[in-house]
């Protein structure tokens, strides 16, 4: 199975996934793609000698640059890990829905346009939620609304801060994302 990772930011999930699958007998991270030339994901890919692809928002929306690479590398599953652009409808259809995303809340809570990164955690804290968590879901045409694959809760402490919460969510994401990829690849 060939997997492509798409990321826009720091890329800590990408690094963790690259590390987990580096000697995997069946699953290969064949491509890391980003719309941000400064994304840590591209640096991590270079460190693991995985091919990279950079594209602009416009190229994603109007050209087949990503689709051609996906075809060239014979990608079976696309994994979004902190990818901030909307995946075009045509792309979703031509890839037959095999696109997986992670979201740092228990969807449908704190999902949708503009709900990413710190925005999510700040809302969770200001609403004094007792529980939050992470969601793995398929990508469809609407932000964070695709079919849910798995959710993992996290219980907030009384004195939880943005920084402590972010740290715990990241730990949970790192511990679960590789397993979810493995599970989908084996289905
Ligand atoms: C993660 O919290 C993920 O849930 C969200 O964006 C963040 C990406 O972090 N979609 P990183 O770039 O993997 O460090």
Tab-separated table of C-alpha atoms and ligand atoms in Angstrom:
chain	number	residue	atom	x	y	z
A	1	UNK	CA	0.000	0.000	0.000
A	2	UNK	CA	1.302	3.442	-0.912
A	3	UNK	CA	0.300	6.354	1.283
A	4	UNK	CA	0.597	10.093	0.565
A	5	UNK	CA	0.756	12.577	3.448
A	6	UNK	CA	-0.505	16.155	2.998
A	7	UNK	CA	0.407	18.822	5.541
A	8	UNK	CA	0.599	22.606	5.803
A	9	UNK	CA	2.241	23.308	9.148
A	10	UNK	CA	4.711	22.056	11.683
A	11	UNK	CA	4.418	18.456	10.553
A	12	UNK	CA	4.820	16.675	13.875
A	13	UNK	CA	2.247	14.075	12.821
A	14	UNK	CA	4.040	13.611	9.507
A	15	UNK	CA	7.322	13.026	11.338
A	16	UNK	CA	5.687	10.521	13.660
A	17	UNK	CA	4.002	8.651	10.779
A	18	UNK	CA	7.236	8.586	8.737
A	19	UNK	CA	9.075	7.137	11.732
A	20	UNK	CA	6.409	4.501	12.431
A	21	UNK	CA	6.242	3.206	8.833
A	22	UNK	CA	9.948	3.518	7.939
A	23	UNK	CA	10.532	-0.251	7.816
A	24	UNK	CA	6.961	-1.434	7.516
A	25	UNK	CA	6.592	-4.644	5.471
A	26	UNK	CA	3.349	-3.634	3.711
A	27	UNK	CA	2.791	0.116	3.977
A	28	UNK	CA	5.019	2.699	2.364
A	29	UNK	CA	4.859	6.475	2.768
A	30	UNK	CA	5.449	7.222	-0.899
A	31	UNK	CA	4.916	10.993	-1.008
A	32	UNK	CA	4.729	14.029	1.277
A	33	UNK	CA	2.977	17.034	-0.269
A	34	UNK	CA	2.455	20.559	1.028
A	35	UNK	CA	1.072	23.925	-0.002
A	36	UNK	CA	3.639	25.578	2.282
A	37	UNK	CA	7.298	25.555	1.243
A	38	UNK	CA	8.249	26.220	4.892
A	39	UNK	CA	6.258	23.301	6.299
A	40	UNK	CA	8.230	21.070	8.643
A	41	UNK	CA	6.590	18.139	6.856
A	42	UNK	CA	8.867	18.678	3.819
A	43	UNK	CA	11.980	18.704	6.012
A	44	UNK	CA	10.903	15.507	7.754
A	45	UNK	CA	10.234	13.874	4.361
A	46	UNK	CA	13.756	14.782	3.210
A	47	UNK	CA	15.189	13.287	6.389
A	48	UNK	CA	13.403	10.022	5.617
A	49	UNK	CA	14.273	10.208	1.884
A	50	UNK	CA	10.604	10.348	0.914
A	51	UNK	CA	9.728	12.268	-2.303
A	52	UNK	CA	8.056	15.642	-1.800
A	53	UNK	CA	5.706	17.845	-3.784
A	54	UNK	CA	4.925	21.534	-3.291
A	55	UNK	CA	1.919	23.232	-4.809
A	56	UNK	CA	0.058	26.522	-4.426
A	57	UNK	CA	-3.567	26.916	-3.366
A	58	UNK	CA	-4.350	27.919	-6.949
A	59	UNK	CA	-2.598	24.877	-8.380
A	60	UNK	CA	-4.562	22.622	-6.067
A	61	UNK	CA	-7.834	24.209	-7.155
A	62	UNK	CA	-7.219	24.558	-10.879
A	63	UNK	CA	-4.647	22.061	-12.040
A	64	UNK	CA	-4.153	18.359	-11.804
A	65	UNK	CA	-0.666	18.691	-10.293
A	66	UNK	CA	-1.546	16.748	-7.163
A	67	UNK	CA	-3.659	14.197	-8.971
A	68	UNK	CA	-0.857	13.430	-11.461
A	69	UNK	CA	1.599	12.827	-8.632
A	70	UNK	CA	-0.899	10.682	-6.800
A	71	UNK	CA	-1.225	8.601	-9.971
A	72	UNK	CA	2.548	8.508	-10.578
A	73	UNK	CA	3.223	7.175	-7.096
A	74	UNK	CA	0.264	4.749	-7.287
A	75	UNK	CA	-1.180	6.109	-4.051
A	76	UNK	CA	-3.835	3.986	-2.327
A	77	UNK	CA	-4.623	6.266	0.616
A	78	UNK	CA	-4.236	10.010	1.193
A	79	UNK	CA	-3.647	11.081	4.766
A	80	UNK	CA	-4.152	14.706	5.811
A	81	UNK	CA	-2.107	15.756	8.827
A	82	UNK	CA	-2.679	19.412	9.574
A	83	UNK	CA	-3.532	20.218	5.951
A	84	UNK	CA	-5.351	23.537	5.907
A	85	UNK	CA	-6.692	23.852	2.349
A	86	UNK	CA	-10.009	22.511	1.195
A	87	UNK	CA	-9.648	19.435	-0.995
A	88	UNK	CA	-11.422	20.167	-4.313
A	89	UNK	CA	-14.601	18.205	-4.989
A	90	UNK	CA	-13.287	16.796	-8.257
A	91	UNK	CA	-10.247	15.474	-6.429
A	92	UNK	CA	-12.358	13.771	-3.768
A	93	UNK	CA	-14.444	12.078	-6.438
A	94	UNK	CA	-11.537	11.004	-8.603
A	95	UNK	CA	-9.838	9.513	-5.572
A	96	UNK	CA	-12.968	7.657	-4.629
A	97	UNK	CA	-13.170	8.950	-1.075
A	98	UNK	CA	-9.965	7.337	0.162
A	99	UNK	CA	-8.841	10.465	1.982
A	100	UNK	CA	-8.401	10.446	5.743
A	101	UNK	CA	-8.231	13.458	8.067
A	102	UNK	CA	-7.497	14.053	11.736
A	103	UNK	CA	-9.270	16.742	13.712
A	104	UNK	CA	-8.295	17.840	17.231
A	105	UNK	CA	-11.785	17.698	18.781
A	106	UNK	CA	-14.675	15.296	19.161
A	107	UNK	CA	-16.569	16.123	15.974
A	108	UNK	CA	-19.160	17.411	15.299
A	109	UNK	CA	-18.117	19.665	18.178
A	110	UNK	CA	-15.628	22.375	17.260
A	111	UNK	CA	-15.442	21.503	13.582
A	112	UNK	CA	-16.025	23.416	10.352
A	113	UNK	CA	-14.402	26.327	8.554
A	114	UNK	CA	-11.940	28.267	10.706
A	115	UNK	CA	-11.858	25.566	13.360
A	116	UNK	CA	-8.258	24.424	13.313
A	117	UNK	CA	-5.238	24.397	15.607
A	118	UNK	CA	-5.391	26.766	18.585
A	119	UNK	CA	-8.858	28.038	17.620
A	120	UNK	CA	-10.309	24.665	18.541
A	121	UNK	CA	-8.523	24.378	21.891
A	122	UNK	CA	-9.272	27.985	22.881
A	123	UNK	CA	-12.984	27.388	22.303
A	124	UNK	CA	-12.890	24.140	24.268
A	125	UNK	CA	-11.240	25.944	27.194
A	126	UNK	CA	-13.472	29.017	27.103
A	127	UNK	CA	-16.564	26.786	27.064
A	128	UNK	CA	-15.191	24.964	30.104
A	129	UNK	CA	-15.600	21.572	28.469
A	130	UNK	CA	-14.759	18.606	30.667
A	131	UNK	CA	-13.924	16.369	27.710
A	132	UNK	CA	-12.403	16.910	24.296
A	133	UNK	CA	-10.404	14.553	22.094
A	134	UNK	CA	-9.508	13.690	18.527
A	135	UNK	CA	-11.480	12.441	15.533
A	136	UNK	CA	-10.399	10.483	12.475
A	137	UNK	CA	-12.767	10.840	9.540
A	138	UNK	CA	-13.019	10.481	5.786
A	139	UNK	CA	-12.931	13.715	3.808
A	140	UNK	CA	-15.983	14.826	1.877
A	141	UNK	CA	-16.964	18.145	0.256
A	142	UNK	CA	-17.687	19.847	3.601
A	143	UNK	CA	-15.111	20.764	6.236
A	144	UNK	CA	-14.937	18.099	8.976
A	145	UNK	CA	-18.216	16.448	7.989
A	146	UNK	CA	-17.089	13.193	6.378
A	147	UNK	CA	-17.861	9.797	7.870
A	148	UNK	CA	-16.251	9.305	11.279
A	149	UNK	CA	-13.798	6.403	11.523
A	150	UNK	CA	-12.740	6.650	15.177
A	151	UNK	CA	-12.744	9.063	18.113
A	152	UNK	CA	-10.594	9.140	21.244
A	153	UNK	CA	-11.557	11.267	24.248
A	154	UNK	CA	-9.302	13.287	26.518
A	155	UNK	CA	-10.431	14.528	29.923
A	156	UNK	CA	-9.486	18.073	30.844
A	157	UNK	CA	-7.875	18.902	34.189
A	158	UNK	CA	-9.227	21.740	36.350
A	159	UNK	CA	-6.159	23.866	35.630
A	160	UNK	CA	-5.792	22.984	31.938
A	161	UNK	CA	-4.051	25.645	29.818
A	162	UNK	CA	-3.788	26.065	26.069
A	163	UNK	CA	-0.259	24.781	26.144
A	164	UNK	CA	-0.986	21.742	28.339
A	165	UNK	CA	-4.035	20.847	26.266
A	166	UNK	CA	-2.156	21.154	22.977
A	167	UNK	CA	0.567	18.901	24.322
A	168	UNK	CA	-1.881	16.214	25.392
A	169	UNK	CA	-3.798	16.352	22.102
A	170	UNK	CA	-0.535	15.998	20.168
A	171	UNK	CA	0.505	12.978	22.260
A	172	UNK	CA	-2.869	11.367	21.616
A	173	UNK	CA	-2.622	12.095	17.875
A	174	UNK	CA	0.875	10.619	17.648
A	175	UNK	CA	-0.157	7.485	19.506
A	176	UNK	CA	-3.254	6.838	17.369
A	177	UNK	CA	-2.685	8.074	13.802
A	178	UNK	CA	-0.284	5.331	12.626
A	179	UNK	CA	-2.614	2.625	13.942
A	180	UNK	CA	-5.606	4.124	12.174
A	181	UNK	CA	-3.643	4.260	8.895
A	182	UNK	CA	-2.631	0.635	9.371
A	183	UNK	CA	-6.238	-0.332	10.061
A	184	UNK	CA	-7.557	1.368	6.909
A	185	UNK	CA	-4.784	-0.108	4.775
A	186	UNK	CA	-5.729	-3.580	5.995
A	187	UNK	CA	-9.448	-3.190	5.258
B	1	LIG	C1	-3.008	18.612	14.555
B	1	LIG	O1	-3.486	18.996	15.808
B	1	LIG	C2	-4.133	18.100	13.717
B	1	LIG	O2	-5.144	17.526	14.452
B	1	LIG	C3	-4.642	19.344	13.073
B	1	LIG	O3	-3.499	20.127	12.839
B	1	LIG	C4	-2.481	19.793	13.762
B	1	LIG	C5	-1.256	19.478	12.982
B	1	LIG	O4	-0.110	19.429	13.761
B	1	LIG	N1	-5.480	19.037	11.952
B	1	LIG	P1	1.276	19.018	13.101
B	1	LIG	O5	1.514	19.933	11.912
B	1	LIG	O6	1.172	17.591	12.712
B	1	LIG	O7	2.311	19.251	14.164
